[in-house]
XYZ file of C-alpha atoms in Angstrom:
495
model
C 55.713 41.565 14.704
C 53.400 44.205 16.529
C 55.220 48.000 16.142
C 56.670 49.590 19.216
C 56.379 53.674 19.364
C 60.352 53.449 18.669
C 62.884 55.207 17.164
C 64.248 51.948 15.869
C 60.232 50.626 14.492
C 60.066 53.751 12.845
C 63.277 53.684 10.413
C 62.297 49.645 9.993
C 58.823 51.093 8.610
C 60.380 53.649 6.795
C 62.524 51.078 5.082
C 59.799 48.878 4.258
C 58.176 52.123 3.050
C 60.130 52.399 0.565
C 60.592 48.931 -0.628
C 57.231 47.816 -0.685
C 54.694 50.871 -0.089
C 53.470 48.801 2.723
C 52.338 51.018 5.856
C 52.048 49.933 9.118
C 48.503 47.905 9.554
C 46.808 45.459 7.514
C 44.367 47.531 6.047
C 46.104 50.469 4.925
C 48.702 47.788 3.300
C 45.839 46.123 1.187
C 44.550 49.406 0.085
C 47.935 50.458 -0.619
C 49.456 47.356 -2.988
C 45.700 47.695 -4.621
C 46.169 51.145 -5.626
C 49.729 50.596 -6.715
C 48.345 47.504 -8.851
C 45.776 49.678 -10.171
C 48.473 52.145 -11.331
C 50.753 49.914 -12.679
C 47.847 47.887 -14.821
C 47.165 50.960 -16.762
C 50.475 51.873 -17.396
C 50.697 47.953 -18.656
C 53.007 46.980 -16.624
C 51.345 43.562 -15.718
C 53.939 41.856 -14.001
C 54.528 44.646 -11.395
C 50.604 44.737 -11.394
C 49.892 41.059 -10.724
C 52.594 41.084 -7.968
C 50.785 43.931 -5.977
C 47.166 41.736 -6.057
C 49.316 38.681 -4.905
C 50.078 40.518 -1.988
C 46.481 42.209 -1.278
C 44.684 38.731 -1.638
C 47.844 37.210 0.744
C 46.802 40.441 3.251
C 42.923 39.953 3.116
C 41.410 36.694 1.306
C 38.233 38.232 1.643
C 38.574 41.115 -0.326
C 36.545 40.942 -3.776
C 37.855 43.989 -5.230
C 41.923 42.475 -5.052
C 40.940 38.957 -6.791
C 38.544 41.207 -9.256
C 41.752 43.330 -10.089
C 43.894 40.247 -10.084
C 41.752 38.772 -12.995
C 41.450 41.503 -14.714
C 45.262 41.403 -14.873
C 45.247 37.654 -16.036
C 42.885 38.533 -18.513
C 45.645 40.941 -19.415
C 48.297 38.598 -19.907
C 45.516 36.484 -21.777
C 45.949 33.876 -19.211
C 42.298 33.093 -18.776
C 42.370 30.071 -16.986
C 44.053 31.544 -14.169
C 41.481 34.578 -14.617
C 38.277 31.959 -13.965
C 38.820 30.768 -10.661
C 39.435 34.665 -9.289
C 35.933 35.752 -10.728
C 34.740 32.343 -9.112
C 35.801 33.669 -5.623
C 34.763 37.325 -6.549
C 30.910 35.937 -7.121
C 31.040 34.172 -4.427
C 32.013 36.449 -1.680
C 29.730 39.524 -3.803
C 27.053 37.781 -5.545
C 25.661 41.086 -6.973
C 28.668 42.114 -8.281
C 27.249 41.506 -12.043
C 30.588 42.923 -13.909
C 32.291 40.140 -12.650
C 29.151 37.559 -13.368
C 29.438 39.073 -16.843
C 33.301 38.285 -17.183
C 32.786 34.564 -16.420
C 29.636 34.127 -18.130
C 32.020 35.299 -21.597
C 34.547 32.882 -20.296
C 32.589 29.948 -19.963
C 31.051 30.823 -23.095
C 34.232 31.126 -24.770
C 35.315 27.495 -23.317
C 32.338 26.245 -24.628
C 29.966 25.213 -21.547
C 27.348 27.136 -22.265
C 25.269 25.832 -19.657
C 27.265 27.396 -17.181
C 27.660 30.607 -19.450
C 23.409 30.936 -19.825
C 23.210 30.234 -16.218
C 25.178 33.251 -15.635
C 23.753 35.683 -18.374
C 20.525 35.120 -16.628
C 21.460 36.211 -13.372
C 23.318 39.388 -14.684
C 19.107 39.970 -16.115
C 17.734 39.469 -13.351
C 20.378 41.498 -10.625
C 19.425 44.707 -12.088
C 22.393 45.666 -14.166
C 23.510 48.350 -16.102
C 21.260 49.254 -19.546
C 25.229 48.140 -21.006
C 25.340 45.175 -18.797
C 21.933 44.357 -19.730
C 22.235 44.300 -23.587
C 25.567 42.181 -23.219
C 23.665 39.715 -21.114
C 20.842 39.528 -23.640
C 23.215 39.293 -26.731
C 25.364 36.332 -25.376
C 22.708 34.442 -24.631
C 20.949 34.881 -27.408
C 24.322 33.488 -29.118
C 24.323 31.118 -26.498
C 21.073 29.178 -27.297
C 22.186 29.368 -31.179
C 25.158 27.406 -30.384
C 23.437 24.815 -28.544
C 21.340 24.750 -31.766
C 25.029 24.065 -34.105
C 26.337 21.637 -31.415
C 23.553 19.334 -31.614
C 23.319 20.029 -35.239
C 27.011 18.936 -35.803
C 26.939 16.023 -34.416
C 24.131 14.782 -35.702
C 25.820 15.535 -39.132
C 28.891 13.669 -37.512
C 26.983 10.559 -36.949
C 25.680 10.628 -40.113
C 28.430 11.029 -42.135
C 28.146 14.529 -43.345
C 31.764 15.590 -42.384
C 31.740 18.529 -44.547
C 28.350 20.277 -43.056
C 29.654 19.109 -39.964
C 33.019 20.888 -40.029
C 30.675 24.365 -41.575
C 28.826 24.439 -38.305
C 31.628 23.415 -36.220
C 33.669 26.898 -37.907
C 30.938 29.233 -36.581
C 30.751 27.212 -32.933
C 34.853 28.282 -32.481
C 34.433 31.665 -33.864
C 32.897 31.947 -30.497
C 33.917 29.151 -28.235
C 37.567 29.605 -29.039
C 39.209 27.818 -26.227
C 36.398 24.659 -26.501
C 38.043 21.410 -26.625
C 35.428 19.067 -27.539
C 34.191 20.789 -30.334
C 38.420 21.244 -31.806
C 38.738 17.610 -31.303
C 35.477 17.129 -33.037
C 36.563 19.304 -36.027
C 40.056 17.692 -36.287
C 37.797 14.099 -36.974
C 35.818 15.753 -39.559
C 39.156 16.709 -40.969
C 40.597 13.531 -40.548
C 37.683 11.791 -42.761
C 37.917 14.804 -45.273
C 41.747 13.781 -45.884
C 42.533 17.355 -44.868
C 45.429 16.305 -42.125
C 46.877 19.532 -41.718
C 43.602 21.467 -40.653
C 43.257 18.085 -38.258
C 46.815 18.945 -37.020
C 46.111 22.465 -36.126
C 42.995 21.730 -33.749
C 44.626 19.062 -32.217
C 47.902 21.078 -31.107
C 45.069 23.463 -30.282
C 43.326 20.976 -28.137
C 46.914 19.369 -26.573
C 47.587 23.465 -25.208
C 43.592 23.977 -24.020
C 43.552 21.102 -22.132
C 46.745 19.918 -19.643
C 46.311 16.212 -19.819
C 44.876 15.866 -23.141
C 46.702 12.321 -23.648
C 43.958 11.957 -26.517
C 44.837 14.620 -28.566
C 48.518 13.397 -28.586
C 47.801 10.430 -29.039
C 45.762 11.204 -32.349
C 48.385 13.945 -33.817
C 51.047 10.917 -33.458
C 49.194 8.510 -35.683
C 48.438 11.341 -37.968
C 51.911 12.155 -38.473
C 52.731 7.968 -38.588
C 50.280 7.631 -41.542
C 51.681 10.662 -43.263
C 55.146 9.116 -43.165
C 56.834 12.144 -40.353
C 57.899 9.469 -38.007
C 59.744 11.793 -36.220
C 57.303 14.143 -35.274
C 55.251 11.131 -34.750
C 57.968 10.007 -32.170
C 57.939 13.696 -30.624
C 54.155 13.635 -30.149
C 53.268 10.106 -28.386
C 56.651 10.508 -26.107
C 54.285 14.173 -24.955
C 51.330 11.528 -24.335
C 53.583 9.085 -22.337
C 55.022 12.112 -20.155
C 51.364 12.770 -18.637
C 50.496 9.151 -18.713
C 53.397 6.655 -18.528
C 50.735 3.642 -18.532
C 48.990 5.115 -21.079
C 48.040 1.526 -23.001
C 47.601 3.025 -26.579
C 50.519 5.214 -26.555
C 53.199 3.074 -25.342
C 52.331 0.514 -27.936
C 52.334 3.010 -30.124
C 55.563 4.501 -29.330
C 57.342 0.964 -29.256
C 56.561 0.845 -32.877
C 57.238 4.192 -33.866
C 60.532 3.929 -32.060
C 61.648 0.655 -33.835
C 60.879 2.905 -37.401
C 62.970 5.821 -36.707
C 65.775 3.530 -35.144
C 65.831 1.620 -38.384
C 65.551 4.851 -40.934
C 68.022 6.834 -38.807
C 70.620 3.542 -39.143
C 69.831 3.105 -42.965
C 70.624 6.697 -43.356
C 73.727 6.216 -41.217
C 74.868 3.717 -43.260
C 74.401 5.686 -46.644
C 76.679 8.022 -45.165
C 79.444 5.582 -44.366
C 78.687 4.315 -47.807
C 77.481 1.375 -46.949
C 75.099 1.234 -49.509
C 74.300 -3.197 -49.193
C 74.107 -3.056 -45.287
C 71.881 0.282 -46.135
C 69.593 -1.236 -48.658
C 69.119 -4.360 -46.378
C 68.246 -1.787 -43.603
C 65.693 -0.157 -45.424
C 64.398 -3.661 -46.743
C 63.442 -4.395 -42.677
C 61.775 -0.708 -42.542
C 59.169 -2.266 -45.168
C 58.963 -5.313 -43.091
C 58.604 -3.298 -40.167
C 55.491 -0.635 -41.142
C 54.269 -2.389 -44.335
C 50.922 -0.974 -44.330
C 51.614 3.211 -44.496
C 52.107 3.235 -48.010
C 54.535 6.184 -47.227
C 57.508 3.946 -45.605
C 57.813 1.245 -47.881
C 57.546 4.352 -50.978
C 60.476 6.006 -49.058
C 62.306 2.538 -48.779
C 62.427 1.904 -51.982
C 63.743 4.980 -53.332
C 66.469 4.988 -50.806
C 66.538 1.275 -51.620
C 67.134 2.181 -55.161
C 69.549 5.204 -54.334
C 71.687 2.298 -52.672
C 71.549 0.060 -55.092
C 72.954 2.558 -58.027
C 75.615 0.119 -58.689
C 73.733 -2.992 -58.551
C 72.101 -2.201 -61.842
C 69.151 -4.592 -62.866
C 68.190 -4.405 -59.067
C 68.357 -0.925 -59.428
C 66.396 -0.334 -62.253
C 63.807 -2.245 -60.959
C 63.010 -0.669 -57.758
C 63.293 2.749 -58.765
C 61.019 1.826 -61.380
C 58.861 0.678 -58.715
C 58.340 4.230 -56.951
C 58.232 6.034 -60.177
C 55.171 3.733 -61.072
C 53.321 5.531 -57.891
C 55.276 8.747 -58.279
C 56.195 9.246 -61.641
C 58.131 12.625 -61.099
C 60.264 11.933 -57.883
C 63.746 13.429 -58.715
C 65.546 11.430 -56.643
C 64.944 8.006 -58.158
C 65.344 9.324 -61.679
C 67.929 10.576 -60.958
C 68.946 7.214 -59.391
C 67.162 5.326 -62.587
C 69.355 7.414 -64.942
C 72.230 6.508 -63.381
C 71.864 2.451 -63.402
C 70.785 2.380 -67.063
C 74.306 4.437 -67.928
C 75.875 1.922 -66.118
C 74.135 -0.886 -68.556
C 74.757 0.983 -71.144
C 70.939 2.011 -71.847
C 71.936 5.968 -73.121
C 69.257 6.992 -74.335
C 66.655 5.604 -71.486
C 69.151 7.484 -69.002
C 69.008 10.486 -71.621
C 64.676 10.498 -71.028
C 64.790 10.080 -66.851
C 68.064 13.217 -66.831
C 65.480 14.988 -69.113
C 62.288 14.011 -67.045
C 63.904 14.814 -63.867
C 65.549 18.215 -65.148
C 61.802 19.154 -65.890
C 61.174 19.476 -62.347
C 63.843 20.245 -60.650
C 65.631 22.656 -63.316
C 68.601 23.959 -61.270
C 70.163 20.753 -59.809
C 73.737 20.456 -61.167
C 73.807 16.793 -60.638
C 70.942 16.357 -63.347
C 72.829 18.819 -65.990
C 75.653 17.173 -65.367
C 74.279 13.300 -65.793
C 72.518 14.502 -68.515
C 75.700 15.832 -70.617
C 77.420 12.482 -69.867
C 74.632 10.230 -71.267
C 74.653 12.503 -74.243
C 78.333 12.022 -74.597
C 78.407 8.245 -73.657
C 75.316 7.884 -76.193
C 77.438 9.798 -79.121
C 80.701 7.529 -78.019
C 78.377 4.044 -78.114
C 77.974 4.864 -81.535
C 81.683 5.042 -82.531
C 84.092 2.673 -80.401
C 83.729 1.613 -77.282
C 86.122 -0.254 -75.413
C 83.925 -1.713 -73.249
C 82.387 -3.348 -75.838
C 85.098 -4.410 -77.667
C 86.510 -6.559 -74.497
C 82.768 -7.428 -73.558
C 82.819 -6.506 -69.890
C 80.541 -3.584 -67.772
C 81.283 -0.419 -67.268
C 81.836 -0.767 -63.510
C 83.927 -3.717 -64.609
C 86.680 -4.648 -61.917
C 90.365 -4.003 -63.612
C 90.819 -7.874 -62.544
C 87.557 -8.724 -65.011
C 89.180 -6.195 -67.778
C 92.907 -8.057 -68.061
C 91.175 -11.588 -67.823
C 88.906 -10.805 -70.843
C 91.625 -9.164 -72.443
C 93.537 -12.153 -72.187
C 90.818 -14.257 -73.259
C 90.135 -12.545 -76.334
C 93.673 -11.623 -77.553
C 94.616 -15.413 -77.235
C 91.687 -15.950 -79.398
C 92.320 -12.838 -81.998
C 96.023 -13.798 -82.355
C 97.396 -13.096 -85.755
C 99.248 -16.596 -85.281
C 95.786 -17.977 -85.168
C 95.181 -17.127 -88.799
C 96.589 -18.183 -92.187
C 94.353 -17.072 -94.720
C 95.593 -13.209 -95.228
C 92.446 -11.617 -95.535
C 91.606 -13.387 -92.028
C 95.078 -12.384 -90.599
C 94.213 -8.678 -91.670
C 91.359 -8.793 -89.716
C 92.308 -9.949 -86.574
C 95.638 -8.037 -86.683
C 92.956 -4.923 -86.506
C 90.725 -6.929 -83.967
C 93.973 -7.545 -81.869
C 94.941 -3.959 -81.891
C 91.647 -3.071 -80.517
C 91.365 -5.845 -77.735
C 94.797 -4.154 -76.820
C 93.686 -0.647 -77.249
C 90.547 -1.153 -75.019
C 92.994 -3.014 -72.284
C 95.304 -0.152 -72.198
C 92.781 2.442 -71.933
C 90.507 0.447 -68.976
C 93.478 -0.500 -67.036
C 95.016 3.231 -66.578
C 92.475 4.916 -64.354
C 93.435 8.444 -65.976
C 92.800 7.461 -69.452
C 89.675 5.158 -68.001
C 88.388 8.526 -66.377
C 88.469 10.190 -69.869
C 86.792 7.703 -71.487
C 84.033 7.217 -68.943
C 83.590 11.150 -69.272
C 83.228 10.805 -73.037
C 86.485 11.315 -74.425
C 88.228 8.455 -76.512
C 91.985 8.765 -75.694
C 93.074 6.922 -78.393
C 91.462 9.491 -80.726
C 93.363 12.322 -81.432
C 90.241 14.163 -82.632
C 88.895 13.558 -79.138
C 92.129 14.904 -77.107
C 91.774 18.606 -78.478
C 95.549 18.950 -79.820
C 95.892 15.863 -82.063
C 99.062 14.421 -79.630
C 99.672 10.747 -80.233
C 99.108 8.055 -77.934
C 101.439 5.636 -78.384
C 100.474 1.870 -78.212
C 102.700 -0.320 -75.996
C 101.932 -3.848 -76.881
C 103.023 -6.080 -79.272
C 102.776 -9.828 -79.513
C 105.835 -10.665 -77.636
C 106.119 -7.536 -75.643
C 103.566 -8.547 -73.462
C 101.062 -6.505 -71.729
C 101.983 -6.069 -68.158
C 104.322 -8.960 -68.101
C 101.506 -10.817 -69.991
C 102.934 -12.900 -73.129
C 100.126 -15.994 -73.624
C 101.716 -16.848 -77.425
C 105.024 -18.770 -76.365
C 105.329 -20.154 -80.047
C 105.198 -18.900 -83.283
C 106.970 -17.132 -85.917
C 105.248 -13.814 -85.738
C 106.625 -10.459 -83.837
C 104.878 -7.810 -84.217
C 105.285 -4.628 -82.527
C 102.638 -1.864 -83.216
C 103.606 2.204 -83.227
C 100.681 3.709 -83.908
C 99.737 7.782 -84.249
């Protein structure tokens, strides 16, 4: 709208004023939001800076000085891609204007096409610049040509093999080309065939933020973190490659597979949780089947394999000696190890893997406390064990514990025996057989024993109380008489 010599104009003007420190006419409003954007860059307040160019360049497109100021402020911000494009337009509408020549020549240089850069450092020689101007020119050019001279030098060690002297002259090349892609992504290969993944890593996520639809560098950072076993950040990184390129034909295969991995790990741990520990184990049998060339998955499979299996022990021992054959201190599958030989009765092996695994990992309770109860088990295999005497497991069933008891008392029956010496002994046999029933089939006095107490020992219960025995021939255990005949009732009380 045109202003009208009104008293009605005037208070709108005075408004805007205020608002915007715009006055009435173009030119005095440029002029105006460039010297408030001047004020406000050096008091660093970028933001309210950046706003004022907006609206200079938006008032006159032509005017150098606004998209100068405007990329000095994106320099500012360190937002130098945005910066570029302004000193473009600033060079092209005031050739001469070698400050700005200078600015993009660094940039370019920085970026890492230095043909562009040189092209510009030459100009700002030959525009007559300022003896400061002048030496800058000279000096990045000069640095210039000697990284033309490393970046035909590296890859020429690239193509031969040299990865090491490679990766050297690459370091010096981004000391100075900081924001150049090419020679990152280069860098990250030398790293990749120098085993040194995590350097590799760090240029790529470098390279993914310098360049917008780097679907490469995503693409590599996902199978980096695949072959180191992360499939989750492997997952996180292709899905980033799929987002800029859904037909991307490497990274959707890839990501079918990765997502098939973590589906099956996240289920198998899932199902450890619910205590599941077959369905687990099974689970974690189909990861191997899955991936089973990344050493890393079927290594993890197996010791969460062997975690599962804990109860299952000759399986057990097997596979978790399996992963501590390629990883002879992994706490987890000692730990795991220990556990299965206690539960065949192997003490003193489970004594060695509690020790072993206490060695390097010196504060985990679970150890200290495994370890004390193969030490007591170990000290209790040597006196009586009732598991022994009745010939069953230790994670015996209490249905497997009466029918050997039955089994054995029929065949240690006193009645059985006429020779006295031979009666003698199996009247002490028999009061074992019954001992070790009564003891596995009450889970209290089970629970002691399994913990390393004998509760038929009065030694072993701290106060010397008695246990008494209920059994006796015709008694019957539980309802449980299997001699019908005979002349013999004996009843034991024992202290």
């Amino acid at each position: 709208h045109s202003c009208h010599k009104s008293v009605k104009c005037s208070y709108f003007l005075d408004v805007m004023d205020l608002i915007s420190g715009v006055i009435c006419g173009q030119d005095g409003g440029v002029e105006n939001h460039l010297e408030m954007g001047k004020k406000l860059l050096a008091a660093g307040q970028l933001a309210d800076a950046l706003s004022h160019f907006h609206s200079a360049i938006d008032g006159d497109p032509k005017n150098y000085m606004a998209f100068y100021r405007r990329a000095t402020v994106y320099l500012a911000m360190g937002k130098s891609k945005s910066a570029l494009p302004d000193l473009s337009k600033v060079i092209e509408l005031k050739p001469d204007f070698t400050s700005a020549r200078l600015q993009r020549g660094n940039l370019l240089l920085k970026q890492g096409r230095l043909d562009e850069a040189e092209r510009d450092f030459k100009k700002v020689l030959k525009s007559n610049p300022s003896d400061k101007e002048e030496k800058e020119a000279q000096s990045q050019l000069m640095k210039s040509d000697e990284i033309q001279r490393m970046v035909t030098q590296s890859q020429a060690h690239v193509d031969s093999g040299d990865y090491v002297t490679a990766a050297a002259h690459l370091d010096l090349i981004i000391e100075t080309s900081v924001w150049d892609v090419t020679s990152r992504e280069l860098r990250a290969e030398c790293f990749i065939q120098m085993g040194e993944m995590g350097k590799a890593i760090s240029d790529l996520k470098a390279a993914s933020k310098l360049k917008s639809d780097n679907t490469k560098a995503f693409y590599k950072l996902s199978t980096i973190y695949y072959n180191l076993g992360d499939h989750e950040m492997s997952l996180t990184e292709v899905r980033e490659c799929l987002k800029l390129d859904p037909d991307h034909k490497q990274c959707y295969s890839h990501y079918k597979q990765v997502k098939k991995l973590n589906k099956q790990i996240q289920s198998a741990e899932e199902l450890i949780q619910q205590q599941r520990y077959g369905d687990a184990a099974r689970k974690y049998e189909s990861v191997v089947e899955t991936e089973p060339n990344v050493p890393q998955y079927s290594h993890h499979a197996k010791e969460r394999i062997c975690h599962c299996l804990a109860q299952d022990m000759n399986r057990a021992i097997t596979v978790c000696s399996e992963v501590l054959q390629s990883d002879p201190h992994n706490v987890n599958a000692l730990k795991d190890r220990a556990e299965a030989y206690l539960l065949d009765e192997q003490y003193e092996e489970a004594i060695k893997d509690y020790e072993n695994a206490r060695d390097h990992s010196e504060n985990d309770r679970q150890i200290k406390e495994g370890l004390e109860k193969a030490q007591r088990l170990l000290k209790q295999s040597q006196k009586r064990d009732y598991y022994k005497i009745l010939g069953v497991k230790r994670n015996a069933q209490k249905k497997e514990i009466v029918k050997a008891y039955r089994k054995l008392a029929h065949q240690w029956h006193p009645d059985n025996f006429q020779d006295p010496e031979e009666k003698k002994k199996a009247e002490k046999k028999f009061i074992d057989i019954a001992q070790a029933k009564e003891v596995l089939t009450d889970p209290e006095m089970r629970q002691k024993f399994d913990h390393g107490e004998d509760p038929m020992d009065p030694e072993s219960q701290q106060g010397g109380h008695h246990q008494n025995f209920h059994g006796g021939w015709n008694g019957g255990f539980q309802g449980f008489n299997p001699f019908g005949s005979g002349p013999f009732n004996f009843k034991f009380n024992f202290q």
